[in-house]
C-alpha positions in Angstrom: 22.8 3.8 -11.3 23.6 2.7 -7.7 24.3 -1.0 -7.4 21.8 -2.7 -5.2 22.7 -6.3 -4.4 19.1 -7.4 -3.3 16.2 -5.5 -4.7 12.9 -6.2 -2.8 10.1 -7.5 -5.0 7.5 -5.6 -3.0 8.1 -2.3 -1.2 5.3 -0.8 0.9 5.2 2.7 2.4 3.3 4.2 5.3 3.1 7.8 4.1 3.2 9.9 7.3 3.9 13.5 8.0 1.9 15.5 5.5 0.2 17.6 8.2 3.4 18.3 10.1 5.2 19.2 6.9 2.4 21.8 6.2 2.6 23.1 9.7 6.4 23.6 9.5 5.9 25.5 6.3 3.1 27.7 7.7 0.5 26.1 5.4 -2.9 24.4 5.8 -2.8 20.6 6.1 -4.2 20.2 2.6 -1.0 21.7 1.2 1.0 18.8 2.8 -1.3 16.3 1.1 -0.8 18.0 -2.2 3.0 18.1 -1.9 2.8 14.4 -0.8 1.5 13.6 -4.3 4.8 14.6 -5.7 6.5 12.1 -3.4 4.2 9.4 -4.7 5.2 10.2 -8.2 8.9 10.3 -7.3 8.8 7.0 -5.5 6.8 5.3 -8.3 9.4 6.4 -10.8 12.2 5.2 -8.5 10.5 1.9 -8.1 10.5 1.4 -11.8 14.1 2.6 -12.1 15.5 0.2 -9.6 13.4 -2.8 -10.6 10.9 -3.1 -7.8 7.9 -5.0 -9.0 5.2 -4.0 -6.5 5.0 -0.6 -4.7 2.1 -0.2 -2.2 1.1 2.9 -0.4 -1.0 3.3 2.7 -3.0 6.3 1.6 -6.1 6.3 3.9 -6.9 4.1 6.8 -10.3 3.1 8.2 -9.4 5.2 11.2 -8.9 8.2 9.0 -12.6 8.5 8.5 -12.6 10.0 12.0 -10.7 13.1 10.8 -12.6 16.4 10.2 -15.1 16.1 7.3 -13.4 18.9 5.4 -10.0 17.1 5.4 -11.6 13.8 4.4 -13.4 15.4 1.5 -10.2 17.2 0.4 -8.3 13.9 0.5 -10.9 12.0 -1.6 -11.0 14.9 -4.1 -7.2 14.8 -4.3 -7.2 11.1 -4.9 -9.7 11.5 -7.7 -7.8 14.3 -9.3 -4.4 12.6 -9.0 -5.7 9.3 -10.4 -7.1 11.0 -13.5 -3.9 13.0 -14.0 -1.6 10.0 -13.7 -3.5 7.6 -15.9 -1.5 8.6 -19.0 1.7 8.1 -17.1 0.6 4.6 -16.0 -0.2 3.6 -19.5 3.0 5.0 -21.0 5.2 3.4 -18.3 3.6 0.0 -18.0 2.2 0.5 -14.5 -0.7 -1.5 -13.3 -2.9 0.5 -10.8 -4.9 -1.2 -8.0 -6.9 0.1 -5.1 -7.5 -2.2 -2.1 -9.6 -1.6 1.0 -13.1 -1.2 2.3 -14.3 0.4 -0.9 -17.9 0.4 0.0 -17.2 3.4 2.1 -16.0 5.4 -0.9 -18.2 7.6 -3.0 -19.7 6.3 -6.2 -17.9 8.7 -8.4 -14.5 7.8 -6.9 -15.2 4.1 -7.2 -16.2 4.5 -10.8 -12.9 6.3 -11.5 -10.9 3.6 -9.7 -12.6 0.8 -11.6 -11.9 2.6 -14.9 -8.2 3.2 -14.1 -7.8 -0.4 -12.9 -9.4 -1.8 -16.0 -7.3 0.3 -18.4 -4.0 -0.6 -16.7 -4.7 -4.2 -15.8 -2.4 -5.7 -18.5 0.6 -3.5 -17.6 3.4 -5.5 -16.1 6.4 -3.3 -15.4 5.2 -2.2 -11.9 2.1 -2.8 -9.9 1.1 0.3 -7.9 -1.2 -0.6 -5.0 -3.1 2.1 -3.1 -4.6 1.1 0.2 -7.7 3.3 0.6 -10.1 2.9 3.5 -8.0 0.0 4.8 -7.0 -1.5 8.1 -5.2 -4.8 8.9 -7.8 -5.9 11.4 -10.6 -5.2 9.0 -8.8 -7.2 6.3 -8.4 -10.2 8.6 -12.0 -10.0 9.7 -13.4 -9.8 6.2 -11.2 -12.8 5.2 -12.4 -14.8 8.1 -16.0 -14.0 7.2 -15.5 -15.1 3.6 -13.8 -18.3 4.9 -16.6 -19.1 7.2 -19.2 -18.5 4.5 -17.5 -21.0 2.2 -17.6 -23.6 5.0 -21.3 -23.0 5.6 -22.0 -23.2 1.9 -20.0 -26.4 1.5 -20.5 -28.4 4.8 -19.5 -31.7 3.1 -16.0 -30.2 2.6 -15.7 -28.6 6.0 -13.1 -31.0 7.3 -10.8 -30.4 4.5 -11.3 -26.6 4.5 -10.6 -26.4 8.3 -7.2 -28.0 7.7 -6.2 -25.1 5.5 -2.7 -23.7 6.2 -1.7 -20.0 6.4 -0.8 -19.9 2.7 -4.3 -21.0 1.9 -5.8 -18.2 4.1 -3.9 -15.6 2.0 -6.4 -15.9 -0.8 -9.2 -14.5 1.4 -7.3 -11.3 2.1 -7.7 -8.3 -0.2 -4.1 -8.7 -1.2 -4.7 -12.2 -2.8 -2.3 -12.7 -5.6 0.1 -9.9 -4.4 3.3 -11.0 -2.7 3.8 -10.0 0.9 5.9 -6.8 1.3 9.6 -7.5 1.7 10.2 -4.0 3.0 7.9 -1.6 4.8 9.0 2.0 5.1 7.4 4.5 7.5 8.2 8.2 7.3 8.0 11.0 9.9 9.8 9.2 12.8 6.8 7.1 14.0 7.7 3.5 14.7 4.6 1.4 14.4 2.5 -0.3 11.8 -0.7 1.5 12.6 -3.0 -1.4 11.8 -1.5 -1.9 8.4 -1.1 -5.3 6.6 -0.9 -7.1 10.0 -1.0 -10.5 8.4 1.1 -9.8 5.4 3.8 -8.0 7.4 4.7 -11.0 9.5 8.2 -11.2 8.0 8.6 -7.8 6.4 11.7 -5.8 7.0 10.9 -2.5 8.7 12.6 0.8 7.9 11.8 4.0 9.8 13.0 7.5 8.9 12.4 10.9 10.5 11.9 12.4 7.0 8.4 13.7 6.5 6.5 12.2 3.6 6.5 15.3 1.3 10.3 15.4 1.6 10.7 11.7 0.8 11.9 11.4 -2.8 14.2 9.2 -5.0 17.3 9.7 -2.8 15.5 8.6 0.3 13.8 5.7 -1.5 17.2 4.5 -2.6 18.6 4.8 0.9 15.9 2.4 2.1 16.6 0.0 -0.7 20.3 0.0 0.1 19.6 -0.6 3.8 17.3 -3.5 2.9 20.0 -5.1 0.6 22.4 -5.4 3.6 19.9 -7.3 5.8 19.9 -11.1 6.3 16.4 -12.4 6.1 16.2 -15.8 8.0 12.4 -16.2 8.5 13.0 -17.8 11.9 15.6 -20.2 10.5 19.3 -20.6 11.1 21.7 -20.0 8.2 
């Protein structure tokens, strides 16, 4: 196995390029999403292999609800089918499965399946696989601010202390509470932006961009990103 000097604890991926991949292969967009599931499986296996503890995937943004209804329905159906198909693999390989996002916008059937999968895998500790579904960074910060404000309103006698909270304290109001910030964020397909993804949590993440489309991003490409990360000097604004 390739020697990696510094393995990131948390790797996050903005999975981009499914539609373009399908177009290049003369297929419907749905075919790109289906092939992208194979990349999810490959990267999950690679994360376990190389010792990554958290792998998070940006699967569906709040903005994606504006896509054609047929495509949105197909994506949700694929998510449902894939989750059921992978449950046995999660259990056999010690993978904890979590879905984060504005889940109120998801259908009841999908939410029930998500809750069931999360409950059955909650004690697994080899890898935590986080799927961001119906998520946006701005929404996350706003819902955290609302929760924070409600606590102050409910406990006015403690308002002074609560208002002195530092950034680390604010973390617990985000949907990612208890999950370490991503050390490395990978984006496929050549786009070089965060696209409203984990805006608070990505403050000091290392960014890695590749022209490879998501359905073609497998273990080899995942390893290349890890090796690139291991060569970087993370200073967090300090001088070493």
